Amino acid sequence: MRNVGVVVRGIRLPIVRKGADLESIIVDSLIQASESEGFCFRDKDIVAVTESIVAKAQGNYINISDIAHDIVGKFGAEAEVGVVCPIFSRNRFSMILKGIALGAKKIYLQLNYPNDEVGNPIVAPSVVYQKKINPFSETFTEKEFRDTFGYESTIHPFTKIDIIEFYKSINDNIEIIFANNPCEILKYTKNVVVADIHTRNRSQAEVLEAGGEKVFTLSDIMTASVDGSGFNPDYGVLGSNASTDEVLKLFPRDGEYFVKNVQEKLKEKTGKDVEVMIYGDGAFKDPVAGIWELADPVVSPAYTAGLEGTPSEYKLKYLADSLKMKDEEIVEKIKEKKVSLKESLGTTPRRIRDLVGSLADLTSGSGDRGTPVVFVQGYFDNYSDD
C-alpha cells in the first residue's frame, strides 16, 4: 500500500512581468523543483497556475480612463448611472468604481446591507436584528443609514476600513444609498451597471424587467480593447485587481490555449500526461467573519480535460461500518468504481476544478510566498492504489 496520499507543493518562480515566456518558465521551474526536492512526475499530476501571473505575462492591463471611455460609449456623455450590488473591496471594485465615476456625470451607488454578496459586512447582522430592521424591504439614504447604525458598527472587522467613506472619497459625484433589491436603483436612474458577481445575470434580468433601459453587468465592461488596452471578452472587468492607483490587471484571456501548451511542453519534457489549470480565488468561507473568498467570477477560467467533472468516491466509513466489509473487500469494491448515492453519502459532488483550485489558492496565498504555481500529486489516487 502507498503510505502517502495527496501531496501539494508550492513552486517558486522568478518575478513574472509583461511579455515573459510564462509557459517555459513554469515547465523549467517544475523540473528544477523536482531535481532539488527529489520528486518524480506521474500521470494525472496537476499543475495549477494563479490567474495573476498569466494576466501579467499577457499584459492584460487597463487604465481607469479605459473604463470611463467604455462607460461613455454605453450610456452616452454626461449620463447619470446607477451602480448596484458591488462587493466591498479596496483592490477590486474601488478601481472599477473610479473608472465608472470618471465616465459619468453622476453615480448613484446602491450598497447591500448587512453584507455584500461574498459576505463582507457593512454593518453587523446582529445590529440589524437588534434594531428590528428587515433588510429585504427597508431602504436608506446615507444619512438615514448613519442615523440608524452610527459609525462604529460600519468598520470592517478585518481591514478596519469604513467602506462607505472609502467609496465616497473616490469621486465627489457619488451618492450612496442602501437596499438589497437591485430594482430600487430605478427610482434614481434607468441607466444601470449591475456590479454583483455570481448573481449578475439574475440581477440584470430583474432590473430590465422592472423598467431599466440601459443595463449592463461588469462582465460587459472592457470586453474589447480601447486604444490597445487589455480586455477580457468573457468576464470584462470581473476578476480584476488593482495594479496601481489608475491601472487594473484583468482576469486572463485565452486560457485554454495556455493550459494546453503547458500540458504539451510538460509531456515533451517528462513523458507524463499532466493536467493543467489556471485558478483564481478559492471557493471557501471564513468561519469567523463569514466572508466567502470567491470574488472572482469562477475558480478556474481554464483547465485541461482531465479536470472536468466531479469526484466519484465511496464513503469508507459506510463500507467499513455499515456494510462491515473487510479491508480486501473494500479495496475490490473501490476498484469497481460503481458508486451509488448511498455509498457516497457525505462526499458532496463538487466540481474537481473548484476543489483543486481552492486547494491551490490556500497553498499559494495572496502575499509574498512567491509560489504562483502549485503542483499537486496523488489527487486522483484512492485506497486501492499501491
mmCIF file with all atom_site columns, N, CA, C and O in Angstrom, residues 13-62:
data_model
loop_
_atom_site.group_PDB
_atom_site.id
_atom_site.type_symbol
_atom_site.label_atom_id
_atom_site.label_alt_id
_atom_site.label_comp_id
_atom_site.label_asym_id
_atom_site.label_entity_id
_atom_site.label_seq_id
_atom_site.pdbx_PDB_ins_code
_atom_site.Cartn_x
_atom_site.Cartn_y
_atom_site.Cartn_z
_atom_site.occupancy
_atom_site.B_iso_or_equiv
_atom_site.pdbx_formal_charge
_atom_site.auth_seq_id
_atom_site.auth_comp_id
_atom_site.auth_asym_id
_atom_site.auth_atom_id
_atom_site.pdbx_PDB_model_num
ATOM 1   N N  . LEU A 1 13 ? 8.733  30.669 -8.483  1.00 0.00 ? 13 LEU A N  1
ATOM 2   C CA . LEU A 1 13 ? 9.079  31.177 -9.810  1.00 0.00 ? 13 LEU A CA 1
ATOM 3   C C  . LEU A 1 13 ? 9.807  32.500 -9.667  1.00 0.00 ? 13 LEU A C  1
ATOM 4   O O  . LEU A 1 13 ? 9.649  33.183 -8.648  1.00 0.00 ? 13 LEU A O  1
ATOM 5   N N  . PRO A 1 14 ? 10.589 32.885 -10.666 1.00 0.00 ? 14 PRO A N  1
ATOM 6   C CA . PRO A 1 14 ? 11.109 34.253 -10.671 1.00 0.00 ? 14 PRO A CA 1
ATOM 7   C C  . PRO A 1 14 ? 9.955  35.234 -10.842 1.00 0.00 ? 14 PRO A C  1
ATOM 8   O O  . PRO A 1 14 ? 8.837  34.846 -11.205 1.00 0.00 ? 14 PRO A O  1
ATOM 9   N N  . ILE A 1 15 ? 10.196 36.504 -10.576 1.00 0.00 ? 15 ILE A N  1
ATOM 10  C CA . ILE A 1 15 ? 9.165  37.516 -10.775 1.00 0.00 ? 15 ILE A CA 1
ATOM 11  C C  . ILE A 1 15 ? 8.751  37.537 -12.240 1.00 0.00 ? 15 ILE A C  1
ATOM 12  O O  . ILE A 1 15 ? 9.595  37.619 -13.137 1.00 0.00 ? 15 ILE A O  1
ATOM 13  N N  . VAL A 1 16 ? 7.459  37.434 -12.486 1.00 0.00 ? 16 VAL A N  1
ATOM 14  C CA . VAL A 1 16 ? 6.931  37.394 -13.858 1.00 0.00 ? 16 VAL A CA 1
ATOM 15  C C  . VAL A 1 16 ? 6.445  38.778 -14.254 1.00 0.00 ? 16 VAL A C  1
ATOM 16  O O  . VAL A 1 16 ? 5.704  39.421 -13.521 1.00 0.00 ? 16 VAL A O  1
ATOM 17  N N  . ARG A 1 17 ? 6.892  39.221 -15.422 1.00 0.00 ? 17 ARG A N  1
ATOM 18  C CA . ARG A 1 17 ? 6.487  40.535 -15.918 1.00 0.00 ? 17 ARG A CA 1
ATOM 19  C C  . ARG A 1 17 ? 5.887  40.412 -17.316 1.00 0.00 ? 17 ARG A C  1
ATOM 20  O O  . ARG A 1 17 ? 5.921  39.343 -17.928 1.00 0.00 ? 17 ARG A O  1
ATOM 21  N N  . LYS A 1 18 ? 5.349  41.514 -17.809 1.00 0.00 ? 18 LYS A N  1
ATOM 22  C CA . LYS A 1 18 ? 4.709  41.544 -19.117 1.00 0.00 ? 18 LYS A CA 1
ATOM 23  C C  . LYS A 1 18 ? 5.647  41.035 -20.204 1.00 0.00 ? 18 LYS A C  1
ATOM 24  O O  . LYS A 1 18 ? 6.813  41.416 -20.256 1.00 0.00 ? 18 LYS A O  1
ATOM 25  N N  . GLY A 1 19 ? 5.130  40.154 -21.035 1.00 0.00 ? 19 GLY A N  1
ATOM 26  C CA . GLY A 1 19 ? 5.896  39.639 -22.163 1.00 0.00 ? 19 GLY A CA 1
ATOM 27  C C  . GLY A 1 19 ? 6.726  38.414 -21.847 1.00 0.00 ? 19 GLY A C  1
ATOM 28  O O  . GLY A 1 19 ? 7.379  37.854 -22.738 1.00 0.00 ? 19 GLY A O  1
ATOM 29  N N  . ALA A 1 20 ? 6.729  37.956 -20.593 1.00 0.00 ? 20 ALA A N  1
ATOM 30  C CA . ALA A 1 20 ? 7.535  36.792 -20.216 1.00 0.00 ? 20 ALA A CA 1
ATOM 31  C C  . ALA A 1 20 ? 7.021  35.530 -20.907 1.00 0.00 ? 20 ALA A C  1
ATOM 32  O O  . ALA A 1 20 ? 5.826  35.383 -21.172 1.00 0.00 ? 20 ALA A O  1
ATOM 33  N N  . ASP A 1 21 ? 7.949  34.611 -21.211 1.00 0.00 ? 21 ASP A N  1
ATOM 34  C CA . ASP A 1 21 ? 7.578  33.307 -21.760 1.00 0.00 ? 21 ASP A CA 1
ATOM 35  C C  . ASP A 1 21 ? 7.158  32.433 -20.585 1.00 0.00 ? 21 ASP A C  1
ATOM 36  O O  . ASP A 1 21 ? 7.914  31.586 -20.094 1.00 0.00 ? 21 ASP A O  1
ATOM 37  N N  . LEU A 1 22 ? 5.943  32.644 -20.119 1.00 0.00 ? 22 LEU A N  1
ATOM 38  C CA . LEU A 1 22 ? 5.485  32.025 -18.883 1.00 0.00 ? 22 LEU A CA 1
ATOM 39  C C  . LEU A 1 22 ? 5.416  30.509 -18.988 1.00 0.00 ? 22 LEU A C  1
ATOM 40  O O  . LEU A 1 22 ? 5.734  29.801 -18.020 1.00 0.00 ? 22 LEU A O  1
ATOM 41  N N  . GLU A 1 23 ? 5.029  30.002 -20.134 1.00 0.00 ? 23 GLU A N  1
ATOM 42  C CA . GLU A 1 23 ? 4.924  28.549 -20.297 1.00 0.00 ? 23 GLU A CA 1
ATOM 43  C C  . GLU A 1 23 ? 6.274  27.879 -20.040 1.00 0.00 ? 23 GLU A C  1
ATOM 44  O O  . GLU A 1 23 ? 6.362  26.893 -19.294 1.00 0.00 ? 23 GLU A O  1
ATOM 45  N N  . SER A 1 24 ? 7.339  28.409 -20.621 1.00 0.00 ? 24 SER A N  1
ATOM 46  C CA . SER A 1 24 ? 8.674  27.834 -20.438 1.00 0.00 ? 24 SER A CA 1
ATOM 47  C C  . SER A 1 24 ? 9.170  28.026 -19.011 1.00 0.00 ? 24 SER A C  1
ATOM 48  O O  . SER A 1 24 ? 9.810  27.137 -18.440 1.00 0.00 ? 24 SER A O  1
ATOM 49  N N  . ILE A 1 25 ? 8.853  29.186 -18.425 1.00 0.00 ? 25 ILE A N  1
ATOM 50  C CA . ILE A 1 25 ? 9.276  29.453 -17.046 1.00 0.00 ? 25 ILE A CA 1
ATOM 51  C C  . ILE A 1 25 ? 8.653  28.428 -16.101 1.00 0.00 ? 25 ILE A C  1
ATOM 52  O O  . ILE A 1 25 ? 9.317  27.892 -15.209 1.00 0.00 ? 25 ILE A O  1
ATOM 53  N N  . ILE A 1 26 ? 7.377  28.132 -16.297 1.00 0.00 ? 26 ILE A N  1
ATOM 54  C CA . ILE A 1 26 ? 6.683  27.175 -15.434 1.00 0.00 ? 26 ILE A CA 1
ATOM 55  C C  . ILE A 1 26 ? 7.280  25.780 -15.577 1.00 0.00 ? 26 ILE A C  1
ATOM 56  O O  . ILE A 1 26 ? 7.588  25.105 -14.585 1.00 0.00 ? 26 ILE A O  1
ATOM 57  N N  . VAL A 1 27 ? 7.453  25.336 -16.808 1.00 0.00 ? 27 VAL A N  1
ATOM 58  C CA . VAL A 1 27 ? 7.993  23.993 -17.044 1.00 0.00 ? 27 VAL A CA 1
ATOM 59  C C  . VAL A 1 27 ? 9.404  23.865 -16.477 1.00 0.00 ? 27 VAL A C  1
ATOM 60  O O  . VAL A 1 27 ? 9.732  22.890 -15.786 1.00 0.00 ? 27 VAL A O  1
ATOM 61  N N  . ASP A 1 28 ? 10.246 24.848 -16.748 1.00 0.00 ? 28 ASP A N  1
ATOM 62  C CA . ASP A 1 28 ? 11.625 24.809 -16.235 1.00 0.00 ? 28 ASP A CA 1
ATOM 63  C C  . ASP A 1 28 ? 11.651 24.833 -14.707 1.00 0.00 ? 28 ASP A C  1
ATOM 64  O O  . ASP A 1 28 ? 12.438 24.121 -14.072 1.00 0.00 ? 28 ASP A O  1
ATOM 65  N N  . SER A 1 29 ? 10.798 25.648 -14.101 1.00 0.00 ? 29 SER A N  1
ATOM 66  C CA . SER A 1 29 ? 10.758 25.741 -12.636 1.00 0.00 ? 29 SER A CA 1
ATOM 67  C C  . SER A 1 29 ? 10.287 24.431 -12.010 1.00 0.00 ? 29 SER A C  1
ATOM 68  O O  . SER A 1 29 ? 10.792 24.015 -10.953 1.00 0.00 ? 29 SER A O  1
ATOM 69  N N  . LEU A 1 30 ? 9.321  23.766 -12.641 1.00 0.00 ? 30 LEU A N  1
ATOM 70  C CA . LEU A 1 30 ? 8.852  22.475 -12.134 1.00 0.00 ? 30 LEU A CA 1
ATOM 71  C C  . LEU A 1 30 ? 9.948  21.419 -12.194 1.00 0.00 ? 30 LEU A C  1
ATOM 72  O O  . LEU A 1 30 ? 10.139 20.641 -11.242 1.00 0.00 ? 30 LEU A O  1
ATOM 73  N N  . ILE A 1 31 ? 10.662 21.378 -13.285 1.00 0.00 ? 31 ILE A N  1
ATOM 74  C CA . ILE A 1 31 ? 11.737 20.399 -13.433 1.00 0.00 ? 31 ILE A CA 1
ATOM 75  C C  . ILE A 1 31 ? 12.860 20.683 -12.427 1.00 0.00 ? 31 ILE A C  1
ATOM 76  O O  . ILE A 1 31 ? 13.395 19.759 -11.792 1.00 0.00 ? 31 ILE A O  1
ATOM 77  N N  . GLN A 1 32 ? 13.217 21.953 -12.248 1.00 0.00 ? 32 GLN A N  1
ATOM 78  C CA . GLN A 1 32 ? 14.230 22.306 -11.254 1.00 0.00 ? 32 GLN A CA 1
ATOM 79  C C  . GLN A 1 32 ? 13.776 21.915 -9.848  1.00 0.00 ? 32 GLN A C  1
ATOM 80  O O  . GLN A 1 32 ? 14.572 21.412 -9.037  1.00 0.00 ? 32 GLN A O  1
ATOM 81  N N  . ALA A 1 33 ? 12.497 22.122 -9.562  1.00 0.00 ? 33 ALA A N  1
ATOM 82  C CA . ALA A 1 33 ? 11.974 21.756 -8.247  1.00 0.00 ? 33 ALA A CA 1
ATOM 83  C C  . ALA A 1 33 ? 12.018 20.244 -8.038  1.00 0.00 ? 33 ALA A C  1
ATOM 84  O O  . ALA A 1 33 ? 12.351 19.763 -6.947  1.00 0.00 ? 33 ALA A O  1
ATOM 85  N N  . SER A 1 34 ? 11.693 19.488 -9.077  1.00 0.00 ? 34 SER A N  1
ATOM 86  C CA . SER A 1 34 ? 11.727 18.022 -8.952  1.00 0.00 ? 34 SER A CA 1
ATOM 87  C C  . SER A 1 34 ? 13.138 17.531 -8.691  1.00 0.00 ? 34 SER A C  1
ATOM 88  O O  . SER A 1 34 ? 13.338 16.575 -7.919  1.00 0.00 ? 34 SER A O  1
ATOM 89  N N  . GLU A 1 35 ? 14.115 18.165 -9.295  1.00 0.00 ? 35 GLU A N  1
ATOM 90  C CA . GLU A 1 35 ? 15.509 17.766 -9.096  1.00 0.00 ? 35 GLU A CA 1
ATOM 91  C C  . GLU A 1 35 ? 16.007 18.138 -7.707  1.00 0.00 ? 35 GLU A C  1
ATOM 92  O O  . GLU A 1 35 ? 16.704 17.356 -7.050  1.00 0.00 ? 35 GLU A O  1
ATOM 93  N N  . SER A 1 36 ? 15.627 19.322 -7.234  1.00 0.00 ? 36 SER A N  1
ATOM 94  C CA . SER A 1 36 ? 16.115 19.763 -5.924  1.00 0.00 ? 36 SER A CA 1
ATOM 95  C C  . SER A 1 36 ? 15.377 19.094 -4.775  1.00 0.00 ? 36 SER A C  1
ATOM 96  O O  . SER A 1 36 ? 15.950 18.864 -3.706  1.00 0.00 ? 36 SER A O  1
ATOM 97  N N  . GLU A 1 37 ? 14.089 18.754 -4.975  1.00 0.00 ? 37 GLU A N  1
ATOM 98  C CA . GLU A 1 37 ? 13.285 18.169 -3.910  1.00 0.00 ? 37 GLU A CA 1
ATOM 99  C C  . GLU A 1 37 ? 13.156 16.654 -4.016  1.00 0.00 ? 37 GLU A C  1
ATOM 100 O O  . GLU A 1 37 ? 12.619 16.006 -3.118  1.00 0.00 ? 37 GLU A O  1
ATOM 101 N N  . GLY A 1 38 ? 13.609 16.097 -5.128  1.00 0.00 ? 38 GLY A N  1
ATOM 102 C CA . GLY A 1 38 ? 13.629 14.647 -5.255  1.00 0.00 ? 38 GLY A CA 1
ATOM 103 C C  . GLY A 1 38 ? 12.289 13.994 -5.530  1.00 0.00 ? 38 GLY A C  1
ATOM 104 O O  . GLY A 1 38 ? 12.055 12.861 -5.108  1.00 0.00 ? 38 GLY A O  1
ATOM 105 N N  . PHE A 1 39 ? 11.387 14.666 -6.226  1.00 0.00 ? 39 PHE A N  1
ATOM 106 C CA . PHE A 1 39 ? 10.132 14.010 -6.590  1.00 0.00 ? 39 PHE A CA 1
ATOM 107 C C  . PHE A 1 39 ? 10.099 13.743 -8.090  1.00 0.00 ? 39 PHE A C  1
ATOM 108 O O  . PHE A 1 39 ? 10.813 14.380 -8.874  1.00 0.00 ? 39 PHE A O  1
ATOM 109 N N  . CYS A 1 40 ? 9.299  12.769 -8.475  1.00 0.00 ? 40 CYS A N  1
ATOM 110 C CA . CYS A 1 40 ? 9.176  12.383 -9.878  1.00 0.00 ? 40 CYS A CA 1
ATOM 111 C C  . CYS A 1 40 ? 7.792  12.758 -10.400 1.00 0.00 ? 40 CYS A C  1
ATOM 112 O O  . CYS A 1 40 ? 6.819  12.806 -9.646  1.00 0.00 ? 40 CYS A O  1
ATOM 113 N N  . PHE A 1 41 ? 7.702  13.001 -11.689 1.00 0.00 ? 41 PHE A N  1
ATOM 114 C CA . PHE A 1 41 ? 6.418  13.306 -12.308 1.00 0.00 ? 41 PHE A CA 1
ATOM 115 C C  . PHE A 1 41 ? 5.667  12.007 -12.579 1.00 0.00 ? 41 PHE A C  1
ATOM 116 O O  . PHE A 1 41 ? 6.252  10.980 -12.917 1.00 0.00 ? 41 PHE A O  1
ATOM 117 N N  . ARG A 1 42 ? 4.340  12.068 -12.435 1.00 0.00 ? 42 ARG A N  1
ATOM 118 C CA . ARG A 1 42 ? 3.496  10.916 -12.708 1.00 0.00 ? 42 ARG A CA 1
ATOM 119 C C  . ARG A 1 42 ? 2.294  11.362 -13.544 1.00 0.00 ? 42 ARG A C  1
ATOM 120 O O  . ARG A 1 42 ? 1.900  12.536 -13.529 1.00 0.00 ? 42 ARG A O  1
ATOM 121 N N  . ASP A 1 43 ? 1.724  10.417 -14.243 1.00 0.00 ? 43 ASP A N  1
ATOM 122 C CA . ASP A 1 43 ? 0.480  10.709 -14.955 1.00 0.00 ? 43 ASP A CA 1
ATOM 123 C C  . ASP A 1 43 ? -0.580 11.154 -13.958 1.00 0.00 ? 43 ASP A C  1
ATOM 124 O O  . ASP A 1 43 ? -0.635 10.665 -12.821 1.00 0.00 ? 43 ASP A O  1
ATOM 125 N N  . LYS A 1 44 ? -1.414 12.094 -14.365 1.00 0.00 ? 44 LYS A N  1
ATOM 126 C CA . LYS A 1 44 ? -2.514 12.654 -13.568 1.00 0.00 ? 44 LYS A CA 1
ATOM 127 C C  . LYS A 1 44 ? -2.040 13.602 -12.467 1.00 0.00 ? 44 LYS A C  1
ATOM 128 O O  . LYS A 1 44 ? -2.835 13.988 -11.600 1.00 0.00 ? 44 LYS A O  1
ATOM 129 N N  . ASP A 1 45 ? -0.752 13.987 -12.463 1.00 0.00 ? 45 ASP A N  1
ATOM 130 C CA . ASP A 1 45 ? -0.341 15.110 -11.615 1.00 0.00 ? 45 ASP A CA 1
ATOM 131 C C  . ASP A 1 45 ? -1.080 16.354 -12.100 1.00 0.00 ? 45 ASP A C  1
ATOM 132 O O  . ASP A 1 45 ? -1.562 16.411 -13.243 1.00 0.00 ? 45 ASP A O  1
ATOM 133 N N  . ILE A 1 46 ? -1.142 17.358 -11.252 1.00 0.00 ? 46 ILE A N  1
ATOM 134 C CA . ILE A 1 46 ? -1.857 18.584 -11.604 1.00 0.00 ? 46 ILE A CA 1
ATOM 135 C C  . ILE A 1 46 ? -0.944 19.786 -11.385 1.00 0.00 ? 46 ILE A C  1
ATOM 136 O O  . ILE A 1 46 ? -0.313 19.908 -10.324 1.00 0.00 ? 46 ILE A O  1
ATOM 137 N N  . VAL A 1 47 ? -0.888 20.652 -12.376 1.00 0.00 ? 47 VAL A N  1
ATOM 138 C CA . VAL A 1 47 ? -0.172 21.921 -12.261 1.00 0.00 ? 47 VAL A CA 1
ATOM 139 C C  . VAL A 1 47 ? -1.211 23.038 -12.273 1.00 0.00 ? 47 VAL A C  1
ATOM 140 O O  . VAL A 1 47 ? -1.964 23.192 -13.238 1.00 0.00 ? 47 VAL A O  1
ATOM 141 N N  . ALA A 1 48 ? -1.280 23.788 -11.183 1.00 0.00 ? 48 ALA A N  1
ATOM 142 C CA . ALA A 1 48 ? -2.230 24.896 -11.068 1.00 0.00 ? 48 ALA A CA 1
ATOM 143 C C  . ALA A 1 48 ? -1.464 26.216 -11.086 1.00 0.00 ? 48 ALA A C  1
ATOM 144 O O  . ALA A 1 48 ? -0.506 26.390 -10.328 1.00 0.00 ? 48 ALA A O  1
ATOM 145 N N  . VAL A 1 49 ? -1.872 27.122 -11.949 1.00 0.00 ? 49 VAL A N  1
ATOM 146 C CA . VAL A 1 49 ? -1.174 28.395 -12.151 1.00 0.00 ? 49 VAL A CA 1
ATOM 147 C C  . VAL A 1 49 ? -2.116 29.529 -11.786 1.00 0.00 ? 49 VAL A C  1
ATOM 148 O O  . VAL A 1 49 ? -3.243 29.607 -12.296 1.00 0.00 ? 49 VAL A O  1
ATOM 149 N N  . THR A 1 50 ? -1.687 30.421 -10.899 1.00 0.00 ? 50 THR A N  1
ATOM 150 C CA . THR A 1 50 ? -2.563 31.512 -10.495 1.00 0.00 ? 50 THR A CA 1
ATOM 151 C C  . THR A 1 50 ? -2.856 32.447 -11.658 1.00 0.00 ? 50 THR A C  1
ATOM 152 O O  . THR A 1 50 ? -1.990 32.731 -12.493 1.00 0.00 ? 50 THR A O  1
ATOM 153 N N  . GLU A 1 51 ? -4.095 32.922 -11.717 1.00 0.00 ? 51 GLU A N  1
ATOM 154 C CA . GLU A 1 51 ? -4.522 33.776 -12.831 1.00 0.00 ? 51 GLU A CA 1
ATOM 155 C C  . GLU A 1 51 ? -3.690 35.046 -12.929 1.00 0.00 ? 51 GLU A C  1
ATOM 156 O O  . GLU A 1 51 ? -3.506 35.603 -14.014 1.00 0.00 ? 51 GLU A O  1
ATOM 157 N N  . SER A 1 52 ? -3.173 35.495 -11.797 1.00 0.00 ? 52 SER A N  1
ATOM 158 C CA . SER A 1 52 ? -2.454 36.767 -11.761 1.00 0.00 ? 52 SER A CA 1
ATOM 159 C C  . SER A 1 52 ? -1.230 36.778 -12.674 1.00 0.00 ? 52 SER A C  1
ATOM 160 O O  . SER A 1 52 ? -1.026 37.714 -13.443 1.00 0.00 ? 52 SER A O  1
ATOM 161 N N  . ILE A 1 53 ? -0.410 35.715 -12.593 1.00 0.00 ? 53 ILE A N  1
ATOM 162 C CA . ILE A 1 53 ? 0.806  35.739 -13.406 1.00 0.00 ? 53 ILE A CA 1
ATOM 163 C C  . ILE A 1 53 ? 0.511  35.491 -14.885 1.00 0.00 ? 53 ILE A C  1
ATOM 164 O O  . ILE A 1 53 ? 1.256  35.926 -15.745 1.00 0.00 ? 53 ILE A O  1
ATOM 165 N N  . VAL A 1 54 ? -0.594 34.779 -15.170 1.00 0.00 ? 54 VAL A N  1
ATOM 166 C CA . VAL A 1 54 ? -0.969 34.593 -16.576 1.00 0.00 ? 54 VAL A CA 1
ATOM 167 C C  . VAL A 1 54 ? -1.353 35.939 -17.181 1.00 0.00 ? 54 VAL A C  1
ATOM 168 O O  . VAL A 1 54 ? -0.904 36.303 -18.270 1.00 0.00 ? 54 VAL A O  1
ATOM 169 N N  . ALA A 1 55 ? -2.185 36.699 -16.457 1.00 0.00 ? 55 ALA A N  1
ATOM 170 C CA . ALA A 1 55 ? -2.594 38.018 -16.946 1.00 0.00 ? 55 ALA A CA 1
ATOM 171 C C  . ALA A 1 55 ? -1.405 38.970 -17.035 1.00 0.00 ? 55 ALA A C  1
ATOM 172 O O  . ALA A 1 55 ? -1.312 39.784 -17.966 1.00 0.00 ? 55 ALA A O  1
ATOM 173 N N  . LYS A 1 56 ? -0.481 38.892 -16.070 1.00 0.00 ? 56 LYS A N  1
ATOM 174 C CA . LYS A 1 56 ? 0.708  39.746 -16.106 1.00 0.00 ? 56 LYS A CA 1
ATOM 175 C C  . LYS A 1 56 ? 1.536  39.471 -17.341 1.00 0.00 ? 56 LYS A C  1
ATOM 176 O O  . LYS A 1 56 ? 1.978  40.389 -18.044 1.00 0.00 ? 56 LYS A O  1
ATOM 177 N N  . ALA A 1 57 ? 1.798  38.193 -17.607 1.00 0.00 ? 57 ALA A N  1
ATOM 178 C CA . ALA A 1 57 ? 2.602  37.834 -18.776 1.00 0.00 ? 57 ALA A CA 1
ATOM 179 C C  . ALA A 1 57 ? 1.920  38.261 -20.073 1.00 0.00 ? 57 ALA A C  1
ATOM 180 O O  . ALA A 1 57 ? 2.576  38.670 -21.035 1.00 0.00 ? 57 ALA A O  1
ATOM 181 N N  . GLN A 1 58 ? 0.604  38.204 -20.080 1.00 0.00 ? 58 GLN A N  1
ATOM 182 C CA . GLN A 1 58 ? -0.154 38.638 -21.259 1.00 0.00 ? 58 GLN A CA 1
ATOM 183 C C  . GLN A 1 58 ? -0.155 40.156 -21.412 1.00 0.00 ? 58 GLN A C  1
ATOM 184 O O  . GLN A 1 58 ? -0.432 40.668 -22.499 1.00 0.00 ? 58 GLN A O  1
ATOM 185 N N  . GLY A 1 59 ? 0.129  40.874 -20.323 1.00 0.00 ? 59 GLY A N  1
ATOM 186 C CA . GLY A 1 59 ? -0.001 42.325 -20.351 1.00 0.00 ? 59 GLY A CA 1
ATOM 187 C C  . GLY A 1 59 ? -1.455 42.748 -20.406 1.00 0.00 ? 59 GLY A C  1
ATOM 188 O O  . GLY A 1 59 ? -1.797 43.760 -21.035 1.00 0.00 ? 59 GLY A O  1
ATOM 189 N N  . ASN A 1 60 ? -2.323 41.993 -19.721 1.00 0.00 ? 60 ASN A N  1
ATOM 190 C CA . ASN A 1 60 ? -3.765 42.254 -19.784 1.00 0.00 ? 60 ASN A CA 1
ATOM 191 C C  . ASN A 1 60 ? -4.157 43.304 -18.739 1.00 0.00 ? 60 ASN A C  1
ATOM 192 O O  . ASN A 1 60 ? -4.809 43.006 -17.732 1.00 0.00 ? 60 ASN A O  1
ATOM 193 N N  . TYR A 1 61 ? -3.765 44.540 -19.010 1.00 0.00 ? 61 TYR A N  1
ATOM 194 C CA . TYR A 1 61 ? -3.991 45.664 -18.099 1.00 0.00 ? 61 TYR A CA 1
ATOM 195 C C  . TYR A 1 61 ? -4.878 46.713 -18.765 1.00 0.00 ? 61 TYR A C  1
ATOM 196 O O  . TYR A 1 61 ? -4.892 46.847 -19.997 1.00 0.00 ? 61 TYR A O  1
ATOM 197 N N  . ILE A 1 62 ? -5.591 47.462 -17.927 1.00 0.00 ? 62 ILE A N  1
ATOM 198 C CA . ILE A 1 62 ? -6.364 48.602 -18.410 1.00 0.00 ? 62 ILE A CA 1
ATOM 199 C C  . ILE A 1 62 ? -6.167 49.771 -17.454 1.00 0.00 ? 62 ILE A C  1
ATOM 200 O O  . ILE A 1 62 ? -5.769 49.602 -16.309 1.00 0.00 ? 62 ILE A O  1
#
